[in-house]
């Protein structure tokens, strides 16, 4: 009977570091560690598929947290129950050993449900914040503008007596932004003039 200790580490973005998880798994005596950088929503996780196919009866799969293993409650239960059926032990470092017992399965379901609920609440809060922001008359999709409309208008008035470079230096607004705003203002003035009866 094999008694290998396999580790699996995952981070949810390419910019995140795996080092903390790897150190924890190495400290637990993992003989082989599989690692990958994929988001929590992507379906492609080749390293996870590989480690799951390698595990045999008597082996132990070790992860630092349960949400490293699964994207949602349903998937987590399917993965862990599949491992239980193969006689594989599942050790989650921040909660302990998950056992193939009634209480063990209940604990697993509860943990995964809480993790999924937390993820969903973060998404909902983000969406609600955006929905509230969209109700504001000055809302603009994307990155917020550095300078407000009033600031730009005041700068344009200064162009009557100052050069673009001078206005840029005194206001902090770039020459390109000033010239773009000036063109828009002129176009708007022409449009207004044309519409007059």
N, CA, C and O of each residue as an XYZ file, in Angstrom:
788
protein
N       0.841     -1.204      0.000
C       0.000      0.000      0.000
C       0.877      1.255      0.000
O       1.788      1.400      0.815
N       0.579      2.144     -0.925
C       1.320      3.407     -0.984
C       0.923      4.310      0.177
O      -0.225      4.306      0.624
N       1.879      5.069      0.647
C       1.574      6.043      1.687
C       2.275      7.362      1.363
O       2.987      7.930      2.191
N       2.054      7.825      0.148
C       2.659      9.080     -0.295
C       1.838     10.272      0.186
O       0.619     10.186      0.333
N       2.519     11.369      0.425
C       1.858     12.602      0.847
C       2.012     13.624     -0.284
O       3.090     14.176     -0.506
N       0.913     13.856     -0.985
C       0.919     14.794     -2.109
C       0.373     16.152     -1.659
O      -0.603     16.228     -0.913
N       1.010     17.201     -2.119
C       0.521     18.548     -1.831
C      -0.032     19.203     -3.075
O       0.434     18.940     -4.183
N      -1.028     20.057     -2.895
C      -1.563     20.828     -4.029
C      -1.696     22.286     -3.590
O      -2.334     22.592     -2.582
N      -1.078     23.183     -4.372
C      -1.124     24.622     -4.074
C      -1.669     25.370     -5.282
O      -1.323     25.068     -6.424
N      -2.534     26.358     -5.012
C      -3.083     27.174     -6.102
C      -3.293     28.590     -5.613
O      -3.695     28.808     -4.470
N      -3.017     29.557     -6.485
C      -3.375     30.948     -6.200
C      -4.353     31.395     -7.267
O      -4.391     30.845     -8.368
N      -5.155     32.416     -6.920
C      -6.266     32.794     -7.794
C      -5.943     33.899     -8.802
O      -6.843     34.386     -9.487
N      -4.677     34.300     -8.901
C      -4.287     35.216     -9.979
C      -2.817     35.030    -10.273
O      -2.050     34.586     -9.418
N      -2.425     35.377    -11.499
C      -1.052     35.156    -11.935
C      -0.055     35.987    -11.128
O       1.118     35.627    -11.035
N      -0.512     37.092    -10.547
C       0.373     37.974     -9.796
C       0.626     37.529     -8.361
O       1.536     38.040     -7.708
N      -0.168     36.583     -7.865
C      -0.007     36.138     -6.475
C       1.138     35.144     -6.332
O       1.544     34.497     -7.297
N       1.644     35.039     -5.119
C       2.798     34.191     -4.840
C       2.368     32.879     -4.178
O       1.531     32.866     -3.276
N       2.956     31.790     -4.645
C       2.652     30.457     -4.102
C       3.531     30.092     -2.910
O       3.298     29.074     -2.259
N       4.534     30.910     -2.619
C       5.586     30.546     -1.667
C       5.054     30.138     -0.290
O       5.514     29.150      0.282
N       4.089     30.893      0.246
C       3.562     30.595      1.593
C       2.941     29.201      1.625
O       3.186     28.425      2.549
N       2.132     28.889      0.605
C       1.505     27.557      0.531
C       2.567     26.464      0.373
O       2.484     25.417      1.016
N       3.551     26.706     -0.473
C       4.589     25.700     -0.732
C       5.378     25.388      0.537
O       5.671     24.228      0.825
N       5.719     26.429      1.291
C       6.459     26.227      2.548
C       5.650     25.396      3.544
O       6.182     24.509      4.212
N       4.338     25.705      3.630
C       3.473     24.970      4.562
C       3.363     23.504      4.157
O       3.379     22.617      5.010
N       3.251     23.253      2.859
C       3.126     21.870      2.364
C       4.434     21.098      2.556
O       4.422     19.917      2.904
N       5.556     21.775      2.328
C       6.853     21.133      2.535
C       7.049     20.776      4.012
O       7.590     19.720      4.339
N       6.603     21.668      4.894
C       6.719     21.428      6.340
C       5.895     20.221      6.776
O       6.210     19.583      7.781
N       4.836     19.904      6.019
C       3.985     18.753      6.333
C       4.548     17.452      5.752
O       3.945     16.388      5.895
N       5.700     17.550      5.101
C       6.365     16.352      4.591
C       5.817     15.834      3.270
O       5.879     14.634      3.001
N       5.277     16.733      2.436
C       4.766     16.305      1.121
C       5.922     15.813      0.250
O       6.926     16.509      0.095
N       5.781     14.619     -0.315
C       6.814     14.059     -1.182
C       6.772     14.688     -2.570
O       7.804     14.837     -3.224
N       5.569     15.056     -3.018
C       5.387     15.695     -4.319
C       4.378     16.830     -4.158
O       3.339     16.661     -3.520
N       4.692     17.980     -4.740
C       3.769     19.123     -4.657
C       3.395     19.575     -6.061
O       4.258     19.866     -6.889
N       2.108     19.626     -6.310
C       1.592     20.143     -7.577
C       1.146     21.583     -7.343
O       0.527     21.890     -6.324
N       1.462     22.461     -8.289
C       1.121     23.871     -8.096
C       0.666     24.508     -9.408
O       1.115     24.131    -10.491
N      -0.235     25.481     -9.282
C      -0.662     26.230    -10.465
C      -1.259     27.572    -10.086
O      -1.727     27.782     -8.967
N      -1.224     28.477    -11.065
C      -1.784     29.821    -10.875
C      -2.958     29.977    -11.816
O      -2.793     30.248    -13.005
N      -4.137     29.803    -11.266
C      -5.372     29.948    -12.038
C      -6.409     30.637    -11.181
O      -6.396     30.515     -9.957
N      -7.311     31.361    -11.826
C      -8.366     32.043    -11.076
C      -9.390     31.042    -10.574
O      -9.460     29.909    -11.049
N     -10.190     31.483     -9.599
C     -11.206     30.613     -9.012
C     -12.350     30.299     -9.949
O     -13.148     29.408     -9.659
N     -12.457     31.017    -11.087
C     -13.578     30.786    -12.003
C     -13.185     29.970    -13.224
O     -14.054     29.444    -13.919
N     -11.884     29.856    -13.497
C     -11.475     29.096    -14.676
C     -11.697     27.603    -14.460
O     -11.604     27.103    -13.339
N     -11.992     26.897    -15.553
C     -12.256     25.462    -15.440
C     -10.997     24.640    -15.684
O     -10.947     23.458    -15.342
N      -9.988     25.260    -16.270
C      -8.775     24.532    -16.620
C      -7.795     24.505    -15.441
O      -7.195     25.521    -15.092
N      -7.649     23.331    -14.843
C      -6.674     23.176    -13.753
C      -5.938     21.849    -13.956
O      -6.197     20.874    -13.252
N      -5.025     21.824    -14.920
C      -4.355     20.559    -15.280
C      -3.575     19.918    -14.136
O      -3.531     18.692    -14.035
N      -2.957     20.729    -13.272
C      -2.175     20.166    -12.165
C      -3.070     19.449    -11.151
O      -2.697     18.408    -10.610
N      -4.258     20.018    -10.899
C      -5.205     19.366     -9.985
C      -5.667     18.039    -10.569
O      -5.730     17.027     -9.871
N      -5.987     18.056    -11.856
C      -6.426     16.820    -12.529
C      -5.334     15.753    -12.428
O      -5.618     14.577    -12.199
N      -4.082     16.182    -12.601
C      -2.957     15.227    -12.553
C      -2.777     14.624    -11.166
O      -2.615     13.412    -11.025
N      -2.807     15.488    -10.125
C      -2.605     14.953     -8.772
C      -3.763     14.033     -8.373
O      -3.546     13.024     -7.702
N      -4.983     14.369     -8.778
C      -6.131     13.516     -8.451
C      -5.999     12.150     -9.113
O      -6.407     11.137     -8.544
N      -5.421     12.125    -10.331
C      -5.252     10.846    -11.033
C      -4.107     10.016    -10.434
O      -4.101      8.791    -10.551
N      -3.137     10.688     -9.791
C      -1.980     10.004     -9.197
C      -2.305      9.342     -7.860
O      -1.704      8.328     -7.504
N      -3.261      9.916     -7.116
C      -3.553      9.455     -5.755
C      -4.110      8.025     -5.736
O      -4.988      7.669     -6.521
N      -3.578      7.230     -4.829
C      -4.026      5.846     -4.665
C      -4.356      5.567     -3.205
O      -4.072      6.382     -2.327
N      -4.949      4.427     -2.958
C      -5.343      4.051     -1.592
C      -4.161      4.155     -0.627
O      -3.072      3.652     -0.905
N      -4.392      4.809      0.501
C      -3.344      4.964      1.502
C      -2.594      6.285      1.391
O      -1.903      6.687      2.327
N      -2.729      6.973      0.234
C      -2.078      8.274      0.051
C      -2.836      9.362      0.802
O      -3.984      9.178      1.208
N      -2.162     10.506      0.978
C      -2.804     11.666      1.598
C      -2.637     12.871      0.682
O      -1.536     13.148      0.205
N      -3.728     13.585      0.437
C      -3.673     14.848     -0.306
C      -3.724     15.980      0.714
O      -4.616     16.023      1.561
N      -2.762     16.898      0.626
C      -2.690     18.002      1.581
C      -2.836     19.341      0.857
O      -2.153     19.604     -0.133
N      -3.740     20.182      1.369
C      -3.908     21.552      0.861
C      -3.929     22.496      2.065
O      -4.266     22.085      3.176
N      -3.572     23.752      1.843
C      -3.548     24.699      2.965
C      -4.958     25.113      3.370
O      -5.251     25.282      4.554
N      -5.842     25.277      2.360
C      -7.245     25.630      2.620
C      -8.122     24.865      1.651
O      -7.690     24.496      0.559
N      -9.357     24.632      2.061
C     -10.284     23.853      1.233
C     -10.618     24.552     -0.079
O     -10.834     23.894     -1.097
N     -10.663     25.916     -0.059
C     -11.034     26.630     -1.290
C      -9.915     26.605     -2.336
O     -10.126     27.045     -3.467
N      -8.712     26.092     -1.974
C      -7.653     25.887     -2.974
C      -8.007     24.714     -3.877
O      -7.553     24.618     -5.018
N      -8.837     23.820     -3.329
C      -9.160     22.567     -4.010
C     -10.378     22.685     -4.928
O     -10.434     22.032     -5.969
N     -11.352     23.516     -4.546
C     -12.612     23.563     -5.291
C     -13.131     24.984     -5.449
O     -12.832     25.860     -4.637
N     -13.915     25.206     -6.505
C     -14.493     26.529     -6.789
C     -15.813     26.725     -6.057
O     -16.200     27.857     -5.767
N     -16.506     25.632     -5.757
C     -17.811     25.745     -5.100
C     -18.097     24.484     -4.281
O     -17.355     23.503     -4.336
N     -19.186     24.540     -3.524
C     -19.543     23.434     -2.623
C     -19.727     22.123     -3.369
O     -19.202     21.090     -2.955
N     -20.471     22.162     -4.468
C     -20.769     20.935     -5.229
C     -19.482     20.270     -5.715
O     -19.300     19.063     -5.558
N     -18.595     21.069     -6.306
C     -17.347     20.509     -6.824
C     -16.474     19.974     -5.691
O     -15.870     18.910     -5.821
N     -16.405     20.711     -4.577
C     -15.592     20.293     -3.440
C     -16.034     18.960     -2.883
O     -15.209     18.096     -2.589
N     -17.340     18.793     -2.739
C     -17.882     17.528     -2.219
C     -17.568     16.383     -3.179
O     -17.192     15.291     -2.753
N     -17.726     16.643     -4.488
C     -17.452     15.596     -5.488
C     -15.986     15.161     -5.446
O     -15.684     13.969     -5.505
N     -15.066     16.151     -5.341
C     -13.631     15.829     -5.310
C     -13.281     15.019     -4.066
O     -12.645     13.969     -4.156
N     -13.703     15.521     -2.899
C     -13.331     14.860     -1.642
C     -14.003     13.491     -1.515
O     -13.367     12.537     -1.068
N     -15.264     13.381     -1.897
C     -15.941     12.076     -1.815
C     -15.296     11.070     -2.770
O     -15.203      9.882     -2.465
N     -14.851     11.565     -3.934
C     -14.151     10.702     -4.892
C     -12.852     10.173     -4.291
O     -12.481      9.019     -4.507
N     -12.164     11.034     -3.533
C     -10.924     10.618     -2.870
C     -11.204      9.647     -1.728
O     -10.459      8.689     -1.524
N     -12.280      9.899     -0.986
C     -12.673      8.980      0.089
C     -12.920      7.572     -0.464
O     -12.513      6.574      0.131
N     -13.599      7.519     -1.621
C     -13.923      6.228     -2.245
C     -12.668      5.475     -2.664
O     -12.651      4.244     -2.680
N     -11.606      6.223     -3.007
C     -10.332      5.600     -3.400
C      -9.480      5.230     -2.179
O      -8.428      4.608     -2.318
N      -9.943      5.619     -0.977
C      -9.173      5.336      0.226
C      -8.064      6.352      0.459
O      -7.067      6.062      1.121
N      -8.254      7.557     -0.098
C      -7.263      8.635      0.053
C      -7.679      9.558      1.198
O      -8.848      9.927      1.311
N      -6.721      9.928      2.043
C      -6.995     10.849      3.146
C      -6.839     12.282      2.638
O      -5.991     12.561      1.790
N      -7.665     13.184      3.165
C      -7.592     14.599      2.769
C      -7.285     15.434      4.004
O      -8.065     15.477      4.955
N      -6.129     16.098      3.969
C      -5.701     16.915      5.108
C      -5.704     18.389      4.691
O      -4.932     18.805      3.827
N      -6.587     19.165      5.320
C      -6.667     20.606      5.066
C      -5.991     21.295      6.252
O      -6.472     21.208      7.382
N      -4.883     21.972      5.992
C      -4.025     22.456      7.083
C      -4.711     23.404      8.058
O      -4.399     23.390      9.249
N      -5.650     24.235      7.573
C      -6.271     25.185      8.514
C      -7.483     24.611      9.253
O      -8.068     25.287     10.098
N      -7.867     23.353      8.936
C      -8.985     22.733      9.684
C      -8.661     21.332     10.210
O      -9.259     20.884     11.188
N      -7.725     20.647      9.571
C      -7.370     19.308     10.029
C      -7.704     18.229      9.007
O      -7.955     18.515      7.836
N      -7.700     16.997      9.470
C      -7.934     15.846      8.597
C      -9.436     15.648      8.375
O     -10.211     15.580      9.328
N      -9.833     15.556      7.100
C     -11.238     15.290      6.774
C     -11.414     13.772      6.698
O     -10.699     13.085      5.969
N     -12.367     13.274      7.456
C     -12.543     11.826      7.527
C     -13.823     11.376      6.826
O     -14.798     12.121      6.732
N     -13.790     10.145      6.341
C     -14.926      9.559      5.638
C     -15.931      8.991      6.649
O     -16.176      7.786      6.701
N     -16.499      9.894      7.443
C     -17.511      9.523      8.432
C     -18.695     10.472      8.263
O     -18.601     11.454      7.527
N     -19.793     10.190      8.930
C     -20.964     11.071      8.849
C     -20.611     12.482      9.296
O     -20.972     13.453      8.631
N     -19.903     12.603     10.425
C     -19.513     13.921     10.936
C     -18.486     14.587     10.014
O     -18.519     15.799      9.797
N     -17.577     13.773      9.480
C     -16.559     14.299      8.568
C     -17.184     14.890      7.311
O     -16.773     15.953      6.845
N     -18.184     14.193      6.763
C     -18.873     14.676      5.566
C     -19.688     15.933      5.873
O     -19.744     16.857      5.062
N     -20.317     15.959      7.044
C     -21.085     17.139      7.466
C     -20.158     18.349      7.601
O     -20.493     19.449      7.162
N     -19.000     18.136      8.208
C     -18.012     19.201      8.400
C     -17.534     19.727      7.049
O     -17.398     20.934      6.852
N     -17.281     18.805      6.125
C     -16.843     19.169      4.781
C     -17.882     20.048      4.083
O     -17.557     21.110      3.553
N     -19.134     19.590      4.092
C     -20.215     20.337      3.441
C     -20.361     21.739      4.025
O     -20.522     22.711      3.288
N     -20.303     21.837      5.357
C     -20.447     23.125      6.033
C     -19.313     24.074      5.658
O     -19.553     25.240      5.344
N     -18.073     23.575      5.690
C     -16.914     24.394      5.356
C     -16.990     24.941      3.934
O     -16.755     26.125      3.692
N     -17.323     24.057      3.005
C     -17.408     24.460      1.601
C     -18.538     25.453      1.371
O     -18.386     26.401      0.600
N     -19.670     25.241      2.034
C     -20.810     26.150      1.883
C     -20.467     27.542      2.398
O     -20.829     28.541      1.777
N     -19.769     27.610      3.531
C     -19.367     28.904      4.096
C     -18.390     29.613      3.162
O     -18.512     30.815      2.926
N     -17.414     28.862      2.627
C     -16.427     29.449      1.710
C     -17.110     29.996      0.456
O     -16.773     31.080     -0.021
N     -18.077     29.230     -0.076
C     -18.801     29.673     -1.276
C     -19.652     30.903     -0.974
O     -19.721     31.830     -1.781
N     -20.305     30.909      0.205
C     -21.138     32.051      0.592
C     -20.284     33.318      0.709
O     -20.706     34.390      0.277
N     -19.087     33.198      1.290
C     -18.197     34.352      1.438
C     -17.800     34.908      0.074
O     -17.782     36.122     -0.126
N     -17.482     34.013     -0.864
C     -17.117     34.449     -2.222
C     -18.283     35.179     -2.880
O     -18.106     36.235     -3.487
N     -19.493     34.593     -2.749
C     -20.678     35.192     -3.366
C     -21.007     36.550     -2.759
O     -21.430     37.467     -3.465
N     -20.809     36.677     -1.438
C     -21.088     37.950     -0.775
C     -20.133     39.046     -1.239
O     -20.532     40.201     -1.386
N     -18.866     38.682     -1.470
C     -17.889     39.647     -1.981
C     -18.309     40.127     -3.368
O     -18.249     41.321     -3.664
N     -18.736     39.183     -4.219
C     -19.192     39.528     -5.574
C     -20.420     40.428     -5.507
O     -20.503     41.430     -6.218
N     -21.381     40.066     -4.643
C     -22.608     40.866     -4.498
C     -22.316     42.281     -4.023
O     -22.883     43.245     -4.537
N     -21.417     42.403     -3.025
C     -21.068     43.736     -2.502
C     -20.426     44.593     -3.589
O     -20.697     45.790     -3.685
N     -19.576     43.974     -4.406
C     -18.927     44.686     -5.501
C     -19.970     45.172     -6.509
O     -19.918     46.314     -6.967
N     -20.924     44.287     -6.851
C     -21.972     44.632     -7.826
C     -22.908     45.707     -7.278
O     -23.306     46.619     -8.002
N     -23.259     45.593     -5.983
C     -24.134     46.598     -5.356
C     -23.464     47.967     -5.341
O     -24.099     48.983     -5.622
N     -22.174     47.982     -5.010
C     -21.424     49.243     -4.985
C     -21.405     49.891     -6.349
O     -21.527     51.111     -6.466
N     -21.253     49.079     -7.383
C     -21.226     49.598     -8.750
C     -22.604     50.111     -9.159
O     -22.719     51.147     -9.814
N     -23.658     49.373     -8.764
C     -25.031     49.782     -9.101
C     -25.372     51.126     -8.459
O     -26.009     51.976     -9.082
N     -24.939     51.311     -7.199
C     -25.186     52.585     -6.497
C     -24.406     53.710     -7.169
O     -24.922     54.810     -7.361
N     -23.154     53.418     -7.524
C     -22.315     54.427     -8.178
C     -22.912     54.856     -9.515
O     -22.827     56.027     -9.885
N     -23.520     53.908    -10.246
C     -24.100     54.219    -11.561
C     -25.281     55.176    -11.466
O     -25.621     55.844    -12.442
N     -25.905     55.242    -10.293
C     -27.057     56.131    -10.102
C     -26.638     57.598    -10.008
O     -27.458     58.493    -10.211
N     -25.362     57.844     -9.701
C     -24.886     59.213     -9.593
C     -24.807     59.837    -10.981
O     -24.402     59.167    -11.931
N     -25.190     61.116    -11.120
C     -25.160     61.750    -12.442
C     -23.750     61.887    -13.020
O     -23.583     61.977    -14.236
N     -22.741     61.904    -12.151
C     -21.369     62.081    -12.628
C     -20.624     60.759    -12.808
O     -19.406     60.752    -12.991
N     -21.370     59.614    -12.754
C     -20.720     58.310    -12.864
C     -20.150     58.098    -14.260
O     -20.813     58.364    -15.262
N     -18.913     57.617    -14.311
C     -18.267     57.273    -15.574
C     -17.682     55.879    -15.426
O     -16.953     55.607    -14.472
N     -18.000     54.989    -16.370
C     -17.480     53.619    -16.340
C     -15.968     53.643    -16.498
O     -15.433     54.429    -17.280
N     -15.279     52.779    -15.752
C     -13.823     52.708    -15.863
C     -13.125     53.492    -14.782
O     -13.710     53.797    -13.743
N     -11.870     53.819    -15.029
C     -11.067     54.521    -14.041
C     -11.602     55.924    -13.796
O     -12.011     56.596    -14.743
N     -11.610     56.390    -12.526
C     -12.100     57.735    -12.252
C     -11.201     58.787    -12.885
O      -9.986     58.611    -12.966
N     -11.814     59.895    -13.336
C     -11.044     60.969    -13.938
C     -10.266     61.706    -12.859
O     -10.733     61.896    -11.735
N      -9.057     62.113    -13.246
C      -8.172     62.778    -12.284
C      -8.685     64.171    -11.942
O      -8.571     64.613    -10.798
N      -9.253     64.870    -12.935
C      -9.723     66.239    -12.725
C     -11.218     66.340    -13.003
O     -11.724     65.764    -13.966
N     -11.919     67.085    -12.142
C     -13.351     67.278    -12.304
C     -13.668     68.304    -13.386
O     -12.784     69.017    -13.862
N     -14.936     68.368    -13.767
C     -15.373     69.275    -14.833
C     -15.086     70.736    -14.487
O     -14.641     71.510    -15.334
N     -15.348     71.099    -13.229
C     -15.122     72.489    -12.783
C     -13.645     72.860    -12.897
O     -13.304     73.962    -13.328
N     -12.788     71.944    -12.514
C     -11.346     72.158    -12.581
C     -10.914     72.413    -14.026
O     -10.123     73.317    -14.295
N     -11.440     71.612    -14.947
C     -11.116     71.747    -16.376
C     -11.633     73.088    -16.912
O     -10.928     73.795    -17.633
N     -12.883     73.425    -16.542
C     -13.482     74.685    -17.022
C     -12.673     75.899    -16.560
O     -12.443     76.831    -17.331
N     -12.246     75.880    -15.297
C     -11.430     76.981    -14.766
C     -10.107     77.098    -15.514
O      -9.625     78.196    -15.790
N      -9.528     75.932    -15.838
C      -8.255     75.921    -16.572
C      -8.429     76.486    -17.979
O      -7.562     77.204    -18.476
N      -9.557     76.159    -18.618
C      -9.808     76.649    -19.977
C      -9.945     78.176    -20.000
O      -9.525     78.825    -20.958
N     -10.531     78.745    -18.947
C     -10.658     80.210    -18.852
C      -9.289     80.872    -18.807
O      -9.103     81.968    -19.336
N      -8.338     80.208    -18.178
C      -6.980     80.753    -18.061
C      -6.273     80.825    -19.409
O      -5.332     81.599    -19.585
N      -6.735     80.008    -20.365
C      -6.105     80.000    -21.687
C      -6.312     81.314    -22.433
O      -5.632     81.579    -23.425
N      -7.249     82.139    -21.961
C      -7.476     83.448    -22.591
C      -6.266     84.358    -22.403
O      -5.992     85.221    -23.237
N      -5.544     84.159    -21.300
C      -4.414     85.042    -20.985
C      -3.084     84.317    -20.834
O      -2.031     84.947    -20.743
N      -3.139     82.985    -20.809
C      -1.914     82.195    -20.603
C      -1.751     81.149    -21.701
O      -2.716     80.787    -22.374
N      -0.528     80.670    -21.876
C      -0.273     79.612    -22.859
C      -0.692     78.263    -22.273
O      -0.913     78.136    -21.069
N      -0.797     77.252    -23.154
C      -1.152     75.902    -22.707
C      -0.146     75.394    -21.667
O      -0.515     74.793    -20.658
N       1.143     75.659    -21.949
C       2.193     75.191    -21.045
C       2.070     75.854    -19.679
O       2.234     75.192    -18.655
N       1.786     77.149    -19.652
C       1.661     77.885    -18.395
C       0.463     77.382    -17.579
O       0.547     77.208    -16.364
N      -0.644     77.155    -18.279
C      -1.850     76.655    -17.605
C      -1.594     75.240    -17.068
O      -2.013     74.899    -15.962
N      -0.912     74.441    -17.855
C      -0.585     73.079    -17.436
C       0.260     73.084    -16.164
O       0.013     72.312    -15.237
N       1.257     73.963    -16.136
C       2.139     74.051    -14.975
C       1.414     74.555    -13.722
O       1.711     74.123    -12.608
N       0.468     75.464    -13.917
C      -0.234     76.041    -12.757
C      -1.377     75.170    -12.244
O      -1.750     75.264    -11.074
N      -1.940     74.320    -13.114
C      -3.095     73.506    -12.711
C      -2.762     72.021    -12.521
O      -3.476     71.304    -11.820
N      -1.666     71.566    -13.155
C      -1.333     70.140    -13.087
C      -2.016     69.330    -14.172
O      -1.810     68.120    -14.267
N      -2.836     69.992    -15.000
C      -3.530     69.309    -16.101
C      -2.601     69.289    -17.308
O      -2.026     70.317    -17.666
N      -2.450     68.129    -17.937
C      -1.530     68.015    -19.068
C      -2.000     68.851    -20.254
O      -3.186     69.147    -20.400
N      -1.031     69.225    -21.100
C      -1.331     70.017    -22.300
C      -2.303     69.263    -23.211
O      -3.221     69.859    -23.774
N      -2.096     67.939    -23.353
C      -2.969     67.136    -24.229
C      -4.413     67.125    -23.711
O      -5.357     67.195    -24.498
N      -4.585     67.036    -22.373
C      -5.934     67.068    -21.781
C      -6.575     68.434    -21.998
O      -7.763     68.529    -22.306
N      -5.784     69.485    -21.834
C      -6.291     70.855    -22.038
C      -6.731     71.071    -23.478
O      -7.811     71.606    -23.729
N      -5.893     70.656    -24.423
C      -6.233     70.870    -25.839
C      -7.452     70.054    -26.247
O      -8.266     70.502    -27.054
N      -7.574     68.832    -25.677
C      -8.745     67.988    -25.963
C     -10.013     68.637    -25.418
O     -11.043     68.684    -26.090
N      -9.916     69.145    -24.167
C     -11.067     69.814    -23.542
C     -11.444     71.077    -24.299
O     -12.624     71.400    -24.430
N     -10.436     71.795    -24.798
C     -10.672     73.030    -25.560
C     -11.415     72.721    -26.853
O     -12.351     73.428    -27.225
N     -10.989     71.655    -27.539
C     -11.648     71.257    -28.796
C     -13.101     70.871    -28.547
O     -13.994     71.224    -29.318
N     -13.325     70.129    -27.439
C     -14.699     69.728    -27.090
C     -15.559     70.944    -26.809
O     -16.704     71.020    -27.252
N     -15.004     71.900    -26.068
C     -15.738     73.117    -25.716
C     -16.079     73.925    -26.965
O     -17.180     74.462    -27.087
N     -15.121     74.005    -27.893
C     -15.356     74.742    -29.140
C     -16.419     74.059    -29.991
O     -17.284     74.716    -30.569
N     -16.343     72.721    -30.060
C     -17.331     71.958    -30.841
C     -18.723     72.134    -30.259
O     -19.702     72.263    -30.994
N     -18.806     72.138    -28.914
C     -20.087     72.319    -28.242
C     -20.654     73.709    -28.500
O     -21.856     73.879    -28.699
N     -19.760     74.706    -28.493
C     -20.188     76.100    -28.739
C     -20.726     76.251    -30.154
O     -21.728     76.931    -30.374
N     -20.049     75.608    -31.124
C     -20.494     75.671    -32.525
C     -21.845     74.986    -32.677
O     -22.740     75.498    -33.349
N     -21.984     73.822    -32.045
C     -23.245     73.064    -32.104
C     -24.396     73.888    -31.521
O     -25.496     73.905    -32.074
N     -24.141     74.558    -30.421
C     -25.168     75.405    -29.776
C     -25.567     76.566    -30.678
O     -26.740     76.928    -30.780
N     -24.553     77.140    -31.332
C     -24.789     78.268    -32.247
C     -25.639     77.851    -33.433
O     -26.546     78.573    -33.848
N     -25.335     76.675    -33.974
C     -26.068     76.154    -35.126
C     -27.527     75.877    -34.783
O     -28.413     76.093    -35.610
N     -27.778     75.401    -33.566
C     -29.138     75.060    -33.155
C     -30.000     76.275    -32.860
O     -31.226     76.172    -32.815
N     -29.358     77.441    -32.657
C     -30.137     78.635    -32.323
C     -31.029     79.039    -33.497
O     -30.585     79.021    -34.645
N     -32.298     79.407    -33.215
C     -33.218     79.805    -34.314
C     -32.802     81.167    -34.893
O     -33.444     81.668    -35.817
